[in-house]
Tab-separated table of C-alpha atoms in Angstrom:
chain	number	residue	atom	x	y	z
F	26	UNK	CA	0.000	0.000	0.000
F	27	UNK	CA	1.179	2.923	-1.006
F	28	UNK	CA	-0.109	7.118	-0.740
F	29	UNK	CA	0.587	7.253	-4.700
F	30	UNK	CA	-2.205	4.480	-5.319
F	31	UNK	CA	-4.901	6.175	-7.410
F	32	UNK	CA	-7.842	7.440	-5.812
F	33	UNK	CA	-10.294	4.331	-6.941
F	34	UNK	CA	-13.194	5.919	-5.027
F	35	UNK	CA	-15.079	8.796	-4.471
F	36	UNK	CA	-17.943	9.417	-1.259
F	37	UNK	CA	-19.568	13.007	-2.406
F	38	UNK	CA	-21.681	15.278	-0.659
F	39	UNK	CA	-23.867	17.369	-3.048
F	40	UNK	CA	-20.795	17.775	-6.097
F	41	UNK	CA	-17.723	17.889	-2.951
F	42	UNK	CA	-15.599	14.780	-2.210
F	43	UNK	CA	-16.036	14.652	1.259
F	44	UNK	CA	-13.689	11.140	0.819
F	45	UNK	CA	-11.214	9.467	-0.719
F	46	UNK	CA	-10.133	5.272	-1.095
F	47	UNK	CA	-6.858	4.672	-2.955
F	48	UNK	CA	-6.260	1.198	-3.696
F	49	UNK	CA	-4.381	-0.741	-7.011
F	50	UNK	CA	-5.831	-2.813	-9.453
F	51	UNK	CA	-4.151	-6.021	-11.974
F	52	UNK	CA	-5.924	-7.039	-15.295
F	53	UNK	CA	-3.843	-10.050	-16.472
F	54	UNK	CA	-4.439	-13.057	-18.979
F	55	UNK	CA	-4.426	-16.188	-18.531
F	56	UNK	CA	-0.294	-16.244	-19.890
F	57	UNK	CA	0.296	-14.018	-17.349
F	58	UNK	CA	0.708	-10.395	-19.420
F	59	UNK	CA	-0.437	-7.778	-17.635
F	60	UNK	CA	-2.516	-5.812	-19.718
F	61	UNK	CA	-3.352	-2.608	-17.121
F	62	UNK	CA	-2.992	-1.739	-14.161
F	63	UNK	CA	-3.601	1.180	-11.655
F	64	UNK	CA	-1.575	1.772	-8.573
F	65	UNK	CA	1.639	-0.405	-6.885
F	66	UNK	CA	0.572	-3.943	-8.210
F	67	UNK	CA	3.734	-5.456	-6.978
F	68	UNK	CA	3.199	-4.469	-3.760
F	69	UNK	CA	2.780	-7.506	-0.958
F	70	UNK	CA	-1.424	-8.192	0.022
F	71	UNK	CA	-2.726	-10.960	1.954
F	72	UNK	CA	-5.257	-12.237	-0.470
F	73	UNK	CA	-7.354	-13.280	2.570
F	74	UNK	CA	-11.195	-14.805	1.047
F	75	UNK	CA	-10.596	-13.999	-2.431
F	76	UNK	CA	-8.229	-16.982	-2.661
F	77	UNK	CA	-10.967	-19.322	-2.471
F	78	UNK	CA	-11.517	-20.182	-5.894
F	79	UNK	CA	-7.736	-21.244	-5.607
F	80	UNK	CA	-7.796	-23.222	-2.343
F	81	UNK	CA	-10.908	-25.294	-3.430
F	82	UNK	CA	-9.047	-26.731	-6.217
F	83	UNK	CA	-7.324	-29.777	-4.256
F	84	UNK	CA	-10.574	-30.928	-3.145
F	85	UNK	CA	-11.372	-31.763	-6.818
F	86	UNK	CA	-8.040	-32.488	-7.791
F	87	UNK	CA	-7.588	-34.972	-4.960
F	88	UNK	CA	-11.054	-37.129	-6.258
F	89	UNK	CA	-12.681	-35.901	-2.596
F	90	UNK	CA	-15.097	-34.406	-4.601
F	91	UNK	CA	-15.948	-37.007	-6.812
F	92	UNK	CA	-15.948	-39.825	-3.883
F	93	UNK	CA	-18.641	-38.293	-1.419
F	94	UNK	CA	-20.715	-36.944	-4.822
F	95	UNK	CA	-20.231	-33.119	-4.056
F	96	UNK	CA	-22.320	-31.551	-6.750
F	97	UNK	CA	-22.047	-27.364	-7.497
F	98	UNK	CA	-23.813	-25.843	-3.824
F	99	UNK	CA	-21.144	-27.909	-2.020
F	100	UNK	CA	-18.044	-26.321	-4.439
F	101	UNK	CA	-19.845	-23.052	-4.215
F	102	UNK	CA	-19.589	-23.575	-0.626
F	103	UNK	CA	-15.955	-24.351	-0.670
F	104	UNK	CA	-15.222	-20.624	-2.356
F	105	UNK	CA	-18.050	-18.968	-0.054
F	106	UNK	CA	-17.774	-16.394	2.451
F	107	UNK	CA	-21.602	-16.917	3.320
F	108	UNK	CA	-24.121	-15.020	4.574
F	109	UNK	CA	-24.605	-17.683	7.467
F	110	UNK	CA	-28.801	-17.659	6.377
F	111	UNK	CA	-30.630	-21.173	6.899
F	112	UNK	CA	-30.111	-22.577	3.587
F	113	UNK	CA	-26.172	-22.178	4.294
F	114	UNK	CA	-26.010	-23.619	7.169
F	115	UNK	CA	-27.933	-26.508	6.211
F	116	UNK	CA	-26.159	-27.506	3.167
F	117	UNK	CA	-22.558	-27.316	5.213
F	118	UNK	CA	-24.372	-29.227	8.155
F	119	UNK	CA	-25.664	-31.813	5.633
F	120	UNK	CA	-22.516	-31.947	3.460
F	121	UNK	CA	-20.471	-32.878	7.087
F	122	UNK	CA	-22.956	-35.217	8.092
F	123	UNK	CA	-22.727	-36.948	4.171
F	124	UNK	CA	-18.913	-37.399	5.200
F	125	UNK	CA	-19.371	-38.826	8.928
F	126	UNK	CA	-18.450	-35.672	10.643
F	127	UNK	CA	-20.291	-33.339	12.755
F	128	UNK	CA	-19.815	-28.945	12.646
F	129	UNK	CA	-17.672	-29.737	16.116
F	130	UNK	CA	-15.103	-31.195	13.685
F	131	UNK	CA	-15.153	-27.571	12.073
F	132	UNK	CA	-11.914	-25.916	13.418
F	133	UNK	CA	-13.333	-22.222	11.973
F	134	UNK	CA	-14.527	-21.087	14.999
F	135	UNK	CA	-17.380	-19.644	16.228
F	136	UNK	CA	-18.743	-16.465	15.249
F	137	UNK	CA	-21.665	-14.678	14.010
F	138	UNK	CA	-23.251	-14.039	10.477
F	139	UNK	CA	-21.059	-11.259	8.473
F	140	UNK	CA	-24.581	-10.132	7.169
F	141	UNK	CA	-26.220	-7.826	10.179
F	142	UNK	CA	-29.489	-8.636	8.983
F	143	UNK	CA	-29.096	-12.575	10.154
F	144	UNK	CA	-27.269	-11.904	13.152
F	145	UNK	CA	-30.090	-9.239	14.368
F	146	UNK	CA	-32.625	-12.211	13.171
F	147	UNK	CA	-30.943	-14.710	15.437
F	148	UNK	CA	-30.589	-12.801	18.416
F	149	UNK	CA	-34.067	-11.946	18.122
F	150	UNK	CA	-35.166	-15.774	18.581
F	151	UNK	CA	-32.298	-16.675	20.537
F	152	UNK	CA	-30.843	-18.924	18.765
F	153	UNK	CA	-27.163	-20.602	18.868
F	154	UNK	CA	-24.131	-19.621	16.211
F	155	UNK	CA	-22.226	-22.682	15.802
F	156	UNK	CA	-19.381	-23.444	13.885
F	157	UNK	CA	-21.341	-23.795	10.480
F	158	UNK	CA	-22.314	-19.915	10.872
F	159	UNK	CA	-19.249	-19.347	10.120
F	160	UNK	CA	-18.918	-17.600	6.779
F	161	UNK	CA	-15.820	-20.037	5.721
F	162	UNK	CA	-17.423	-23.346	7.014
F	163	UNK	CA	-17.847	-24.257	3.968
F	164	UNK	CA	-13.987	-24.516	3.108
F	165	UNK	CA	-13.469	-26.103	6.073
F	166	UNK	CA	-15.829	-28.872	4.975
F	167	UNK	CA	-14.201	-29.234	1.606
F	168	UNK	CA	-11.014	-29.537	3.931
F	169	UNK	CA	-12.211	-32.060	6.011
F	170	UNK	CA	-13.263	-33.721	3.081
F	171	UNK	CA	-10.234	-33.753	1.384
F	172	UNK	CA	-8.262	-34.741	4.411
F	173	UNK	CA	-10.637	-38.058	4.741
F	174	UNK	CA	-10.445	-39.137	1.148
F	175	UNK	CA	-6.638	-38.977	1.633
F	176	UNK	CA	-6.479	-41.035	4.845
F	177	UNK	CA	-5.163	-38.063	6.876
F	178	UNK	CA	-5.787	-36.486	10.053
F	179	UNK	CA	-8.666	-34.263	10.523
F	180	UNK	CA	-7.911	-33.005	14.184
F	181	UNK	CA	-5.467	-30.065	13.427
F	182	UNK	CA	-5.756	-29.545	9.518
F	183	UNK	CA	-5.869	-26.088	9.423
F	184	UNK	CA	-2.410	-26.077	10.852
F	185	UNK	CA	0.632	-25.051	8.648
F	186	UNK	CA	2.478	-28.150	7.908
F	187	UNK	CA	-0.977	-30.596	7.540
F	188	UNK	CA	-1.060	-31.946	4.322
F	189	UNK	CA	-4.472	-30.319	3.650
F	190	UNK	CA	-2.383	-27.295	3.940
F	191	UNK	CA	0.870	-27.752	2.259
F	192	UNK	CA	-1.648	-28.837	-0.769
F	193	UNK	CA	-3.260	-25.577	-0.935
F	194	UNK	CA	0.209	-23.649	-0.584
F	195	UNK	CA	1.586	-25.952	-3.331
F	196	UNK	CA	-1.800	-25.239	-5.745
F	197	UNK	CA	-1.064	-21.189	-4.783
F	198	UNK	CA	2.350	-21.255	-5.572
F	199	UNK	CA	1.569	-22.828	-9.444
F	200	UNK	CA	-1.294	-20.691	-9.613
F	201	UNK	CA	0.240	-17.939	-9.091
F	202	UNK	CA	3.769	-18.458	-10.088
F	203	UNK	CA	5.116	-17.167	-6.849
F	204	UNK	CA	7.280	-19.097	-4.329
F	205	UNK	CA	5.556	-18.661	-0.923
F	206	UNK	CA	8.608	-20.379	0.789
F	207	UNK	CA	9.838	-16.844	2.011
F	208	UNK	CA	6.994	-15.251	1.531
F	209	UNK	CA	5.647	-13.605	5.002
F	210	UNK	CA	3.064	-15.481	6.465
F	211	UNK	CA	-0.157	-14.796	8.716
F	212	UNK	CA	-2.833	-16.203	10.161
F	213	UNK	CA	-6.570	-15.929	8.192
F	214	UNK	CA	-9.728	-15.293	10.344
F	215	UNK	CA	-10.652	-18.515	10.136
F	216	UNK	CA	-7.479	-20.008	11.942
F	217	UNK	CA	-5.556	-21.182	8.186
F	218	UNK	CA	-2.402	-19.702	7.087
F	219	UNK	CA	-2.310	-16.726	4.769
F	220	UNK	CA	0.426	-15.839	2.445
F	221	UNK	CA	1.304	-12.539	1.445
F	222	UNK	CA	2.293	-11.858	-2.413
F	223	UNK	CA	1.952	-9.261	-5.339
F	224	UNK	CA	-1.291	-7.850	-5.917
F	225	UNK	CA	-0.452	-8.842	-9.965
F	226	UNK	CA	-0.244	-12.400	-9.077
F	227	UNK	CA	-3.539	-13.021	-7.302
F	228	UNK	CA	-4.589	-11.501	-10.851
F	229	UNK	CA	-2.488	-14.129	-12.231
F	230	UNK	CA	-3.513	-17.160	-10.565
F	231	UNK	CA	-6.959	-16.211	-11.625
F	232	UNK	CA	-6.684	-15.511	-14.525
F	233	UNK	CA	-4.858	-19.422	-14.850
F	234	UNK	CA	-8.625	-20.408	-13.430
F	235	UNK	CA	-9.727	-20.169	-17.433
F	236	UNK	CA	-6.553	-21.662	-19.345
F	237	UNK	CA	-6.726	-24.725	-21.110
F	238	UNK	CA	-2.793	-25.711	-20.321
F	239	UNK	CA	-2.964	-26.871	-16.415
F	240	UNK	CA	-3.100	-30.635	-17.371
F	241	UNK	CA	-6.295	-32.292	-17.828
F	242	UNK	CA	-6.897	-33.058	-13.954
F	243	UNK	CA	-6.578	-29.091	-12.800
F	244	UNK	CA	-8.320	-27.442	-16.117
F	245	UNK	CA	-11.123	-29.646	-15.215
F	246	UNK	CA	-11.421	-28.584	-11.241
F	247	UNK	CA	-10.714	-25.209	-12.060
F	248	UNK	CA	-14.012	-25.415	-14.520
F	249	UNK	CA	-15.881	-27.270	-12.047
F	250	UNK	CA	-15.127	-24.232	-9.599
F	251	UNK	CA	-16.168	-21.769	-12.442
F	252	UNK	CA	-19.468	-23.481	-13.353
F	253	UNK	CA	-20.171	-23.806	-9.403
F	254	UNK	CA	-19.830	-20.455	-8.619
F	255	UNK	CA	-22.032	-19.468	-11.851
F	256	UNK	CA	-24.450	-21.865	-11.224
F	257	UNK	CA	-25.325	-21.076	-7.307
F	258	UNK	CA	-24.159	-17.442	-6.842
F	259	UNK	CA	-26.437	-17.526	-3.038
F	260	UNK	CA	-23.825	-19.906	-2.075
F	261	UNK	CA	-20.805	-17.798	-2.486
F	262	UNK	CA	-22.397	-14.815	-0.740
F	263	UNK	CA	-25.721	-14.457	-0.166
F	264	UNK	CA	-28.923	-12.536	-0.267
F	265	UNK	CA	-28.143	-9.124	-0.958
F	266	UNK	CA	-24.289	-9.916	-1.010
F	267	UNK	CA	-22.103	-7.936	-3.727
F	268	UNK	CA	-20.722	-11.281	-5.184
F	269	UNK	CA	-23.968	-12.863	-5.384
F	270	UNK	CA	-25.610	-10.142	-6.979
F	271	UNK	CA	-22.966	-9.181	-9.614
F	272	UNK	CA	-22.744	-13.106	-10.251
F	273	UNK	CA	-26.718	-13.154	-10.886
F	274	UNK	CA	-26.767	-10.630	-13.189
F	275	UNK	CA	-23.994	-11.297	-15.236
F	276	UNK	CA	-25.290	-15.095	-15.462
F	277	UNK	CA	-21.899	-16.652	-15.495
F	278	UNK	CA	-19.860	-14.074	-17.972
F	279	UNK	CA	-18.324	-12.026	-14.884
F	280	UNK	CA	-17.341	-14.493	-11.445
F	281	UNK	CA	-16.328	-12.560	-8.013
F	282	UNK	CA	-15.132	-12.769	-4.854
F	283	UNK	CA	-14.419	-10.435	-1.989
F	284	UNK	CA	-11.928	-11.188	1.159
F	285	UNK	CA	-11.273	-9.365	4.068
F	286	UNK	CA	-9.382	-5.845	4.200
F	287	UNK	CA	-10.691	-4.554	0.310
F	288	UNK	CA	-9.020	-7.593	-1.370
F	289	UNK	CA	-11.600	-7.997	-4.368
F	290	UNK	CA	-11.125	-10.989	-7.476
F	291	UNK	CA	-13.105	-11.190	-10.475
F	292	UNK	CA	-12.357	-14.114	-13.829
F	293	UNK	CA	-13.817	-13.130	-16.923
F	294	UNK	CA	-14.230	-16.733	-18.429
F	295	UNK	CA	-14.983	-15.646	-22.042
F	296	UNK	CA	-11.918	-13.431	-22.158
F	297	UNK	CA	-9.502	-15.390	-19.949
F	298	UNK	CA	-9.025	-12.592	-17.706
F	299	UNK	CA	-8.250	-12.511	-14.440
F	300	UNK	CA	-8.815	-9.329	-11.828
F	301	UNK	CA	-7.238	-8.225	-8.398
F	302	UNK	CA	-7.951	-5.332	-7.201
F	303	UNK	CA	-6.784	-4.514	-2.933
F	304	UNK	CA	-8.340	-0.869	-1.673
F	305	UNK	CA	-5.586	0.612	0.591
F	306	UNK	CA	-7.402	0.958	3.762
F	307	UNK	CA	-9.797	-1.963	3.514
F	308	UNK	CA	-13.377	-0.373	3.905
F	309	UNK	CA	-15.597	-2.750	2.292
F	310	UNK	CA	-17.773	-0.430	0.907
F	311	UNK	CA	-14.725	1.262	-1.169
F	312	UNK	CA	-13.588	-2.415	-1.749
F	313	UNK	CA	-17.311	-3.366	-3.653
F	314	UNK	CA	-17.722	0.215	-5.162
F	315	UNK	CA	-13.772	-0.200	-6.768
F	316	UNK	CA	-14.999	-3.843	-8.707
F	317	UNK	CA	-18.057	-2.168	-9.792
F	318	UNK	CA	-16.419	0.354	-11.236
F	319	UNK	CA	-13.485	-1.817	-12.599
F	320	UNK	CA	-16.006	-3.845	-14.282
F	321	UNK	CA	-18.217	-1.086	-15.679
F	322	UNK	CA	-15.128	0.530	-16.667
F	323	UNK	CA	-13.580	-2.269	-18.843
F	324	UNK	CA	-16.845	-2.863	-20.472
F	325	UNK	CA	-17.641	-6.418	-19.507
F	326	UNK	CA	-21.617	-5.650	-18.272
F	327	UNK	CA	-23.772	-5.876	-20.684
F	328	UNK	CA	-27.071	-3.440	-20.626
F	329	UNK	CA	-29.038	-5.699	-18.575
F	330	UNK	CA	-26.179	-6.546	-16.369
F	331	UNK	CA	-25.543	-2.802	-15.939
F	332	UNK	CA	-28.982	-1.890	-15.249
F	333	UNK	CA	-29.284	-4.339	-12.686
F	334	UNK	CA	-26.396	-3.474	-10.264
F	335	UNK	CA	-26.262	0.340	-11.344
F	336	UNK	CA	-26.113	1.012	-7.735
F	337	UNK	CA	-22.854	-1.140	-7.340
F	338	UNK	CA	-21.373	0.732	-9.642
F	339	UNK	CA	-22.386	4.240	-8.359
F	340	UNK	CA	-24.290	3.967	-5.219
F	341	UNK	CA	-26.609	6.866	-3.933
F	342	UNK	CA	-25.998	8.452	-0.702
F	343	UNK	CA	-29.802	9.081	1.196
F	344	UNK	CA	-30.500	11.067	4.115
F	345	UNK	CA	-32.639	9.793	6.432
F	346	UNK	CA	-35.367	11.387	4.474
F	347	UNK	CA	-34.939	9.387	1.795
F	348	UNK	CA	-33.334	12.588	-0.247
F	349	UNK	CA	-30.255	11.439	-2.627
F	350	UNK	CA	-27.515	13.701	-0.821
F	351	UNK	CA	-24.512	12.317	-2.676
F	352	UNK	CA	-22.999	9.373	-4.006
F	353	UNK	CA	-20.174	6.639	-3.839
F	354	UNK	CA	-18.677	6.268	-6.935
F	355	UNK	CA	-15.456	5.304	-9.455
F	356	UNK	CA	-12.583	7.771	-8.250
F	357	UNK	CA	-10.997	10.413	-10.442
F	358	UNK	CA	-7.999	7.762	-10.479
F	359	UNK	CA	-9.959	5.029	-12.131
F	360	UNK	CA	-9.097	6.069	-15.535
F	361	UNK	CA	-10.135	3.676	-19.035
């Protein structure tokens, strides 16, 4: 992060910029050219959430998938950060009971719904968050999963040296093209290790989601994690969810996913692009407002798409009246 990043969005106040986001932005194909760019792309980001499309590939790769009959929710699931609603919750408690497990095998944590809207609902009837609330449960099922199709343990596999783990890091590193050997090293939210690297190759390793040259085994998990996320966009996010809705209304042209601290993906399969975008000081609503206007800006929504999520692209500003007072919109640094 850097203060020379563009300004990628703009919060206005009738015509004045009251404030300002600065973030950078990668658009690479899928042989790795970058083909624009905005800001310090080389500069070091945790990828955080918006890896997921990358760390559910070893579940397919591995056959887990294939052996306990995982169909698209469940590999939706796998690259969610969920809403935590009932039909969430259901499908991860279901998919663990499919497998022989129970949510106390999840090792996520407990925490409540990232959407305000559930948590307020289940406070209001009292009831209990467990471990499948969590908005990464389901990558911690396709983890268990993968760690019982390969005979290993499931007690402590979100630790750094399981094998669940070191397969992940391994399917990052070719992804990507970056050795994460020295790379520094956190811990996510939900307890697994995160890697920082350049902002350019999270583009990358997306962008690799749509080639035809991974071998035959990782072209065809990195479709099946394409066609799940087009298929059941409520999965990945959820109802009202930025992800969700983009993925709705671009039926399948235009896939996303948001992480933690204004780290935003998107893969363009008909193009074989791939998009990272990282919004300096993480406010999610900068984070959402910067891929709308990355997306409107490089023309891939069409009419209908546009029309649809016009307000993720340039969201009003209300006062409690109900009066548009302003707007938050693509920043003066966000130039086409």
């Amino acid at each position: 992060m850097t203060s020379s990043n563009p300004v990628l969005v703009e919060v206005t106040r009738a015509g004045f910029v009251e404030s300002r986001h600065r973030g950078a932005c990668a658009v690479v194909d899928a042989d790795g050219k970058l083909l624009q760019s905005w800001g310090d792309v080389d500069a070091l980001v945790y990828p955080r959430s918006a890896l997921k499309p990358l760390q559910a590939l070893p579940l397919i790769e591995s056959g887990a998938a294939d052996r306990f009959g995982l169909g698209d929710e469940e590999i939706a699931l796998a690259c969610a950060s969920h809403n935590s609603e009932p039909f969430h919750v259901e499908r991860v408690t279901a998919w663990l009971h499919r497998i022989g497990l129970t949510v106390d095998d999840l090792e996520c944590g407990l925490c409540e719904s990232i959407s305000l809207d559930v948590t307020k609902s289940m406070n209001r009837t009292h009831e209990t968050f467990t471990r499948a609330h969590n908005n990464c449960s389901g990558k911690h099922a396709g983890f268990l999963t993968t760690a019982l199709h390969m005979g290993e343990a499931t007690q402590g596999y979100i630790g750094p040296d399981h094998p669940v783990q070191r397969r992940v890091t391994q399917v990052v590193e070719e992804m990507t093209g970056v050795s994460l050997s020295t790379a520094p090293c956190g811990t996510d939210g939900c307890g697994i290790p995160v890697f920082a690297f350049p902002l350019h190759a999270l583009a990358r390793g997306m962008a690799r989601m749509m080639s035809d040259d991974l071998g035959d085994v990782r072209t065809a998990a990195a479709r099946r994690v394409r066609a799940a996320m087009a298929a059941c966009p409520q999965c990945v996010a959820g109802t009202k969810r930025f992800d969700t809705r983009v993925m709705n209304a671009c039926s399948g042209e235009v896939l996303v996913k948001g992480g933690a601290e204004g780290v935003h993906i998107a893969m363009i399969p008909e193009r074989g692009l791939g998009i990272a975008r990282k919004v300096d000081d993480g406010a999610i609503r900068a984070s959402e407002q910067a891929m709308g206007g990355v997306l409107d800006g490089l023309g891939l929504l069409n009419d209908t798409a546009r029309e649809q999520i016009s307000d993720l692209i340039e969201m009003p500003i209300l006062s409690t009246l109900g009066e548009r007072v302003g707007e938050i919109r693509k920043g003066s640094g966000l130039v086409f």
